[in-house]
mmCIF file of C-alpha atoms and ligand atoms in Angstrom:
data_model
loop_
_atom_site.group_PDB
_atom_site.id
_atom_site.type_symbol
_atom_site.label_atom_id
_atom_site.label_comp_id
_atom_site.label_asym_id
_atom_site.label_seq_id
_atom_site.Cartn_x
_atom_site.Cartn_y
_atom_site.Cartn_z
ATOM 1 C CA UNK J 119 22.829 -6.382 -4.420
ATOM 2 C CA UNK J 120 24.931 -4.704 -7.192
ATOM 3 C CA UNK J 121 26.564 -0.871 -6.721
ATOM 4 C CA UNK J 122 24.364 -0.447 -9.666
ATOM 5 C CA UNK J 123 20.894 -1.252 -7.569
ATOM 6 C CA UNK J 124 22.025 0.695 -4.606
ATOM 7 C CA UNK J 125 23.360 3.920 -5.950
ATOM 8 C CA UNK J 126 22.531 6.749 -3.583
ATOM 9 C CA UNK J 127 21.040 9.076 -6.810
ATOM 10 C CA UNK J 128 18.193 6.241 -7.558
ATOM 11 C CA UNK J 129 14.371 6.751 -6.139
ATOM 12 C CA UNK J 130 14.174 4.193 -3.133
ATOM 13 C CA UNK J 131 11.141 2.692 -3.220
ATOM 14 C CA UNK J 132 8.836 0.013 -0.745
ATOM 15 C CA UNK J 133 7.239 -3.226 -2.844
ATOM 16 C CA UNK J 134 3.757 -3.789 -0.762
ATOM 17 C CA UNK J 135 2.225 -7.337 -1.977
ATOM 18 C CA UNK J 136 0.457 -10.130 0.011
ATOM 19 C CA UNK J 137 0.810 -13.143 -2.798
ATOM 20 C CA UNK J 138 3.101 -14.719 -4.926
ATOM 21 C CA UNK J 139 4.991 -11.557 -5.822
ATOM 22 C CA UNK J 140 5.594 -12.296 -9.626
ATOM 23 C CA UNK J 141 4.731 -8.502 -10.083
ATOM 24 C CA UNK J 142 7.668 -7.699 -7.779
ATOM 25 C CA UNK J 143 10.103 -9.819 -9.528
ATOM 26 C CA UNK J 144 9.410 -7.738 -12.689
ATOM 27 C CA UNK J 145 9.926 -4.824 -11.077
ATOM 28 C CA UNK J 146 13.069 -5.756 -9.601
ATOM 29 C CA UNK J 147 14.009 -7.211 -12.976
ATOM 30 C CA UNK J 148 13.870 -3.929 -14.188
ATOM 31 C CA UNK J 149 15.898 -2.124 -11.959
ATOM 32 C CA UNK J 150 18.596 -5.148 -12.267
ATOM 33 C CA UNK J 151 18.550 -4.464 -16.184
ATOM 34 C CA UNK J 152 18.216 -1.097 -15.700
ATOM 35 C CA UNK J 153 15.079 -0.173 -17.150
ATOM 36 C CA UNK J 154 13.715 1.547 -14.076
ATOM 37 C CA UNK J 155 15.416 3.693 -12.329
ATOM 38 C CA UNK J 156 15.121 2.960 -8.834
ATOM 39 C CA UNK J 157 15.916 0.925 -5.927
ATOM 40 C CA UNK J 158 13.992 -1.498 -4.553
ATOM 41 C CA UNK J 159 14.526 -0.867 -0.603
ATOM 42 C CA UNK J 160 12.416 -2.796 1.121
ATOM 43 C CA UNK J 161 9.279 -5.741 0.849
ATOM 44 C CA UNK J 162 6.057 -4.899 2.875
ATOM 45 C CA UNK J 163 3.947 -7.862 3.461
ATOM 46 C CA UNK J 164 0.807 -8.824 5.587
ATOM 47 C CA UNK J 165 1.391 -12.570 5.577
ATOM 48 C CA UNK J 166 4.416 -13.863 7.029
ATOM 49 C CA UNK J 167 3.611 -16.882 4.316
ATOM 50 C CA UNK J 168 3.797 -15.167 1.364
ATOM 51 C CA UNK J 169 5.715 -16.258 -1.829
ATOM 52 C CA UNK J 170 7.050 -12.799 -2.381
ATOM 53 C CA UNK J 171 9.410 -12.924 0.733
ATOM 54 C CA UNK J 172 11.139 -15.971 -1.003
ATOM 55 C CA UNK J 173 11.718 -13.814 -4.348
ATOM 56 C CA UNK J 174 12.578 -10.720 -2.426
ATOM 57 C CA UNK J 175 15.371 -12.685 -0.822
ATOM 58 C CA UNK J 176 16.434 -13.674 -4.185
ATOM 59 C CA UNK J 177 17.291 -10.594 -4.695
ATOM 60 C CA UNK J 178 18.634 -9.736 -1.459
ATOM 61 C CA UNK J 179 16.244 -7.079 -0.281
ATOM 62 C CA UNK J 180 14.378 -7.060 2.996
ATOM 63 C CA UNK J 181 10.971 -7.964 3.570
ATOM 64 C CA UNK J 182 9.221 -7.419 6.596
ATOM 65 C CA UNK J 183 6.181 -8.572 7.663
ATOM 66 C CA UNK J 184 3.226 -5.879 9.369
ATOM 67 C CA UNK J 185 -0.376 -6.887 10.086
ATOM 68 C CA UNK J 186 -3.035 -4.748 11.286
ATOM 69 C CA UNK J 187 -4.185 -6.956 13.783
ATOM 70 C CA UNK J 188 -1.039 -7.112 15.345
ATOM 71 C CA UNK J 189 -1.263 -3.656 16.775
ATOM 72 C CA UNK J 190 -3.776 -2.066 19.770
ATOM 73 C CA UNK J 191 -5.196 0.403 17.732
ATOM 74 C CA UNK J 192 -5.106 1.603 14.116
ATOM 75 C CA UNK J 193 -3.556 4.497 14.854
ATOM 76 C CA UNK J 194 -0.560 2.006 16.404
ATOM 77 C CA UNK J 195 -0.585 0.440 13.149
ATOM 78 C CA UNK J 196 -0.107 3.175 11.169
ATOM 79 C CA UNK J 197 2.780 4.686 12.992
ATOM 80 C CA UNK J 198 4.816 1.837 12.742
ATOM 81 C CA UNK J 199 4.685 1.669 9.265
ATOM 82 C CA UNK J 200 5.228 5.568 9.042
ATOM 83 C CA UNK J 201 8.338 4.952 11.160
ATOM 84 C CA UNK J 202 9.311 1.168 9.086
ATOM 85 C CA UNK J 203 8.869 3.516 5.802
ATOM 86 C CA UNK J 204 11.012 6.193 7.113
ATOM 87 C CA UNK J 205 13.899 3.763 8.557
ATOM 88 C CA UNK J 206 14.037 2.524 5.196
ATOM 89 C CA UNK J 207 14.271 5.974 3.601
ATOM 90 C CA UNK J 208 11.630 5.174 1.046
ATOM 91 C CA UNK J 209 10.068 7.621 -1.404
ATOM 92 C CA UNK J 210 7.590 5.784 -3.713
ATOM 93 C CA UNK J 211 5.603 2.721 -2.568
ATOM 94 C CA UNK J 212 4.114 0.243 -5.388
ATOM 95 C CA UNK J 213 1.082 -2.151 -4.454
ATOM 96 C CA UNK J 214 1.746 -5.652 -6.181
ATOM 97 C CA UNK J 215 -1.495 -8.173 -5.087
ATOM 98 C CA UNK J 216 -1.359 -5.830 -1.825
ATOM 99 C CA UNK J 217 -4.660 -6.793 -0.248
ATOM 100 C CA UNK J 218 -4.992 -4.493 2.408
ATOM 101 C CA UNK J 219 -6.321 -0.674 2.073
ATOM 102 C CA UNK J 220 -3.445 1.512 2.568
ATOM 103 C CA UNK J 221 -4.038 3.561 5.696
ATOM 104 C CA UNK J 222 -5.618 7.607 4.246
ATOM 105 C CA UNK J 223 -2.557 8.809 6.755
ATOM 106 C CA UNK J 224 -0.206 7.269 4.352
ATOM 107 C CA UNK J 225 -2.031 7.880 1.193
ATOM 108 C CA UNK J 226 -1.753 11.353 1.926
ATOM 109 C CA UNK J 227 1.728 11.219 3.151
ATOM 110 C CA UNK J 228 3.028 9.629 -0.321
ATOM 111 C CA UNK J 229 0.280 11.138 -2.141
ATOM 112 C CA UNK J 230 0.721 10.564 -6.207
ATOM 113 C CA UNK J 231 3.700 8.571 -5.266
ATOM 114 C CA UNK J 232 1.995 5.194 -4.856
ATOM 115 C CA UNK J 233 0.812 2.848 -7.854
ATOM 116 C CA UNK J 234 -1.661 0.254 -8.099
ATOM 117 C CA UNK J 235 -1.688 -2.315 -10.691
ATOM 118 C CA UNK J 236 -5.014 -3.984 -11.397
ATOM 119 C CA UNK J 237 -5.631 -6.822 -13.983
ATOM 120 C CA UNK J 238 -8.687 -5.536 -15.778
ATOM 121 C CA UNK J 239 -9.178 -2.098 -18.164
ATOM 122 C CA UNK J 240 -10.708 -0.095 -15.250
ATOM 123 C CA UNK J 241 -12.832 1.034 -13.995
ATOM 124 C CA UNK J 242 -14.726 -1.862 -15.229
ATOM 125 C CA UNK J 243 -14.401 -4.781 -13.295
ATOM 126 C CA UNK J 244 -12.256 -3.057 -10.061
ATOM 127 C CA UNK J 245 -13.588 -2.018 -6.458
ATOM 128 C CA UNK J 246 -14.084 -3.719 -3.284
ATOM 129 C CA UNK J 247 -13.624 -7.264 -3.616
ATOM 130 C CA UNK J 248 -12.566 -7.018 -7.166
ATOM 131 C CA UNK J 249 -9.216 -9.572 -7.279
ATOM 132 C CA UNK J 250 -7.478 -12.056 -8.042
ATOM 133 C CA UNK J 251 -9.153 -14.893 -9.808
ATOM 134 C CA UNK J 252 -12.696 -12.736 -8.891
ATOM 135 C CA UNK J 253 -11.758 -10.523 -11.598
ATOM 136 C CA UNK J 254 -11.012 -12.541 -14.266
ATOM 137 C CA UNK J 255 -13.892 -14.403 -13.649
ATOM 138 C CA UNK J 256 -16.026 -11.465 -13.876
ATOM 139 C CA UNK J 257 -14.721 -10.677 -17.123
ATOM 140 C CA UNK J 258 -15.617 -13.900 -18.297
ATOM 141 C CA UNK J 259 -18.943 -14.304 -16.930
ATOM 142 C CA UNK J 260 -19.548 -10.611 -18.548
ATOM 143 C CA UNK J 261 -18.412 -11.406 -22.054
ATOM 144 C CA UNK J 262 -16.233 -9.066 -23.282
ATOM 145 C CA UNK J 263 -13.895 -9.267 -26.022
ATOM 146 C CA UNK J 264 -11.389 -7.389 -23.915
ATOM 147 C CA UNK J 265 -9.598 -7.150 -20.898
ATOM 148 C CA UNK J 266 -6.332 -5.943 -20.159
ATOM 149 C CA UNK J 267 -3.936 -4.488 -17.469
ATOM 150 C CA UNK J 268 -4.567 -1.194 -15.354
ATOM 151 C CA UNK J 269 -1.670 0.878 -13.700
ATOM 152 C CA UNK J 270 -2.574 3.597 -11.417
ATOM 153 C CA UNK J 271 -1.662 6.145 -8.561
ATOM 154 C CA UNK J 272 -3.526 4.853 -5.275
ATOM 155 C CA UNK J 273 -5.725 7.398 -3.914
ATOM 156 C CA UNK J 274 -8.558 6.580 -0.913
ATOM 157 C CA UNK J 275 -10.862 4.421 -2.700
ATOM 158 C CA UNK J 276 -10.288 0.671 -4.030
ATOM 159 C CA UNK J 277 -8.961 1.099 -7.727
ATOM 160 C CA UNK J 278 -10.406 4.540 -8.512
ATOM 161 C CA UNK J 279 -7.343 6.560 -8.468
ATOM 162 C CA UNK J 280 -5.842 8.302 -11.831
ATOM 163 C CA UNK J 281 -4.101 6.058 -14.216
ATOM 164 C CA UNK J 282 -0.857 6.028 -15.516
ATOM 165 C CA UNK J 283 -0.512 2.919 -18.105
ATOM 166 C CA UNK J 284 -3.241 0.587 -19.479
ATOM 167 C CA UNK J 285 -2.976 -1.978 -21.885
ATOM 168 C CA UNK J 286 -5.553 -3.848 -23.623
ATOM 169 C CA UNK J 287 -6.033 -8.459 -23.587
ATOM 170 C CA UNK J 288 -7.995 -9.767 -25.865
ATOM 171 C CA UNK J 289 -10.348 -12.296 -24.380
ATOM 172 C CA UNK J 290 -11.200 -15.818 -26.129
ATOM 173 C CA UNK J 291 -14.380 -17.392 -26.401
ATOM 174 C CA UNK J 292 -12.648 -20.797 -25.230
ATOM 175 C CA UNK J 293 -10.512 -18.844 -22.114
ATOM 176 C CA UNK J 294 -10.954 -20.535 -19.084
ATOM 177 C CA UNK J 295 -9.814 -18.400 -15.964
ATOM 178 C CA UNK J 296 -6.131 -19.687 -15.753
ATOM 179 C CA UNK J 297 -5.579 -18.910 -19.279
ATOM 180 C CA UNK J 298 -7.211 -15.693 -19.211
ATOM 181 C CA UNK J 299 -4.970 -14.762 -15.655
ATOM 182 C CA UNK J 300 -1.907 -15.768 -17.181
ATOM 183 C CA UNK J 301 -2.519 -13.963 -20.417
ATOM 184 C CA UNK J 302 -3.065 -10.890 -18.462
ATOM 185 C CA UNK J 303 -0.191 -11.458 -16.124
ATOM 186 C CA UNK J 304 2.326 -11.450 -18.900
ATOM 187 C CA UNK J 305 1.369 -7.899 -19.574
ATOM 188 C CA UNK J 306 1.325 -6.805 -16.160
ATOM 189 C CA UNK J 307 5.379 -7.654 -15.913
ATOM 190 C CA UNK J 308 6.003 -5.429 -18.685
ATOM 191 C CA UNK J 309 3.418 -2.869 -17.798
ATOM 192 C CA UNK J 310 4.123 -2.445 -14.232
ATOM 193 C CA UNK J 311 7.754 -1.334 -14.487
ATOM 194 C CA UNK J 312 6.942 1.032 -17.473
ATOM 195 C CA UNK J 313 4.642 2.732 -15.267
ATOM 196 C CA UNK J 314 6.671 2.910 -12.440
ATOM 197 C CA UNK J 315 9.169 3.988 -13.990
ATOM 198 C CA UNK J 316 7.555 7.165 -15.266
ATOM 199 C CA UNK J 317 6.947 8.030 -11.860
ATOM 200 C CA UNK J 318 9.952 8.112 -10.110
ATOM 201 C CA UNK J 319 11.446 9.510 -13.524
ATOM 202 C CA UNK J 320 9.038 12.077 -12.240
ATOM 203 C CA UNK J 321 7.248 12.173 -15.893
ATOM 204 C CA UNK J 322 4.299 12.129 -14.746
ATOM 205 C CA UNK J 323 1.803 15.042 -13.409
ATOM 206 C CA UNK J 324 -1.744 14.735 -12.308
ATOM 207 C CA UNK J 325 -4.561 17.516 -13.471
ATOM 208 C CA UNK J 326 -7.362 16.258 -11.807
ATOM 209 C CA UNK J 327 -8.397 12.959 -12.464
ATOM 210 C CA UNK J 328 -6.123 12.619 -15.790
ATOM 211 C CA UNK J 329 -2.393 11.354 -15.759
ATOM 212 C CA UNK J 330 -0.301 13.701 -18.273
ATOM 213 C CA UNK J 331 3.376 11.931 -19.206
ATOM 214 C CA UNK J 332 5.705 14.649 -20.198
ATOM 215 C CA UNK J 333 9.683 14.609 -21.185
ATOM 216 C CA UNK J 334 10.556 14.555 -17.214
ATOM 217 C CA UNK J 335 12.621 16.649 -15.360
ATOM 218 C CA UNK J 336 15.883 17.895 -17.522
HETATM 219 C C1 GRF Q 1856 -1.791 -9.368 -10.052
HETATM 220 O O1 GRF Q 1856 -2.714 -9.922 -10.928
HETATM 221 C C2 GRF Q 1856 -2.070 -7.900 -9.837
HETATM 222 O O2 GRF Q 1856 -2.639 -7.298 -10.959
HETATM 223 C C3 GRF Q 1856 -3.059 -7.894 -8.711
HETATM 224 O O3 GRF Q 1856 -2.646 -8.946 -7.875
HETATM 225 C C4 GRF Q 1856 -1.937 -9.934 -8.637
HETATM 226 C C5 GRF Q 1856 -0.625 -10.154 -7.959
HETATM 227 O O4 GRF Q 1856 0.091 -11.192 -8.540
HETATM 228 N N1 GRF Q 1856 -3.131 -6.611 -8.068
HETATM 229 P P1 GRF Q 1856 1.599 -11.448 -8.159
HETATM 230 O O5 GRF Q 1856 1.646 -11.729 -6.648
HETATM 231 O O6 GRF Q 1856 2.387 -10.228 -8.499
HETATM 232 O O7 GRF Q 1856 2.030 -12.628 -8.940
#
């Protein structure tokens, strides 16, 4: 890690993602480059076999692995995340391909101060179930000319919470789902740290369901 990464000024934030964990490499592209302003302090994961471990290593920042089923009771669950968040003095979370529902305890703990990025224009084609190749799908099987990327701040419900970026796709009548995915996907790295960014810039401020992006704090 560079003095750069790890100044003591920066936003600390946790990466949550179950998959591949391209979305995380963009983000901590961006705070290597310096385009957001943050550190990157720790990986959450709920499969010990995920791909993003192996890029989070890359980039020398620890991921650690925490399952629900692991744990006696919910309520077990939760604090040891509370307690894994706190050890590693983070501030913001961001879900990348995070599968699980983030516990309400720590929704509310970190409330407006955890982002969601979703590869469809919602709130069409998001909700329970809605991800991965599903969605894409879905937006294929429904026909529309667009698609696009979704960033927003997590709130109790699957994908309902305000948002903070979007970004329209265009969809082709010849798109098969791979093509469509990795259309999408090459917005969602340059989307995703944009948004982010914003955040712990603190630029952003909710008024009820609406995201308003000011100047920031000068
Ligand atoms: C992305 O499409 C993201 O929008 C969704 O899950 C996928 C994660 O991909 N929430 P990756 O693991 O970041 O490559």
């Amino acid at each position: 890690m560079t003095d750069d990464q790890n100044r003591p000024d920066r936003a600390r934030m946790a990466v949550f993602a179950s998959g591949s964990g391209s979305n995380f490499e963009a983000l901590a592209d961006a705070v290597r480059n310096g385009t957001l302003h943050a550190e990157i302090a720790m990986v959450v994961t709920d499969r010990r076999d995920a791909g993003v471990r192996e890029r989070a290593a890359l980039f020398d920042i620890p991921s650690v692995v925490i399952r629900p089923r692991d744990f006696d009771s919910e309520a077990e669950y939760v604090a040891r995340l509370f307690a894994l968040l706190e050890s590693y003095r983070v501030e913001f979370v961001a879900l990348a391909g995070y599968l699980k529902m983030i516990p309400s305890e720590i929704v509310q703990r970190f409330k407006h101060r955890i982002t969601n990025i979703h590869p469809a224009l919602l709130p069409s084609f998001g909700g329970k179930g809605m991800y991965g190749r599903r969605v894409h799908e879905a937006v294929l099987e429904h026909g529309v000319r667009w698609t696009g990327v979704t960033v927003h701040l997590v709130d109790e419900e699957y994908d309902t919470g305000p948002i903070i970026l979007q970004e329209p796709v265009p969809v082709y009548p010849s798109d098969s789902v791979d093509e469509l995915a990795a259309r999408v996907l090459k917005v969602e790295h340059k989307l995703y740290p944009q948004a982010v960014d914003l955040l712990v810039q603190r630029r952003i401020r909710v008024d009820g369901r609406k995201v308003i992006i000011g100047p920031g704090d000068e």
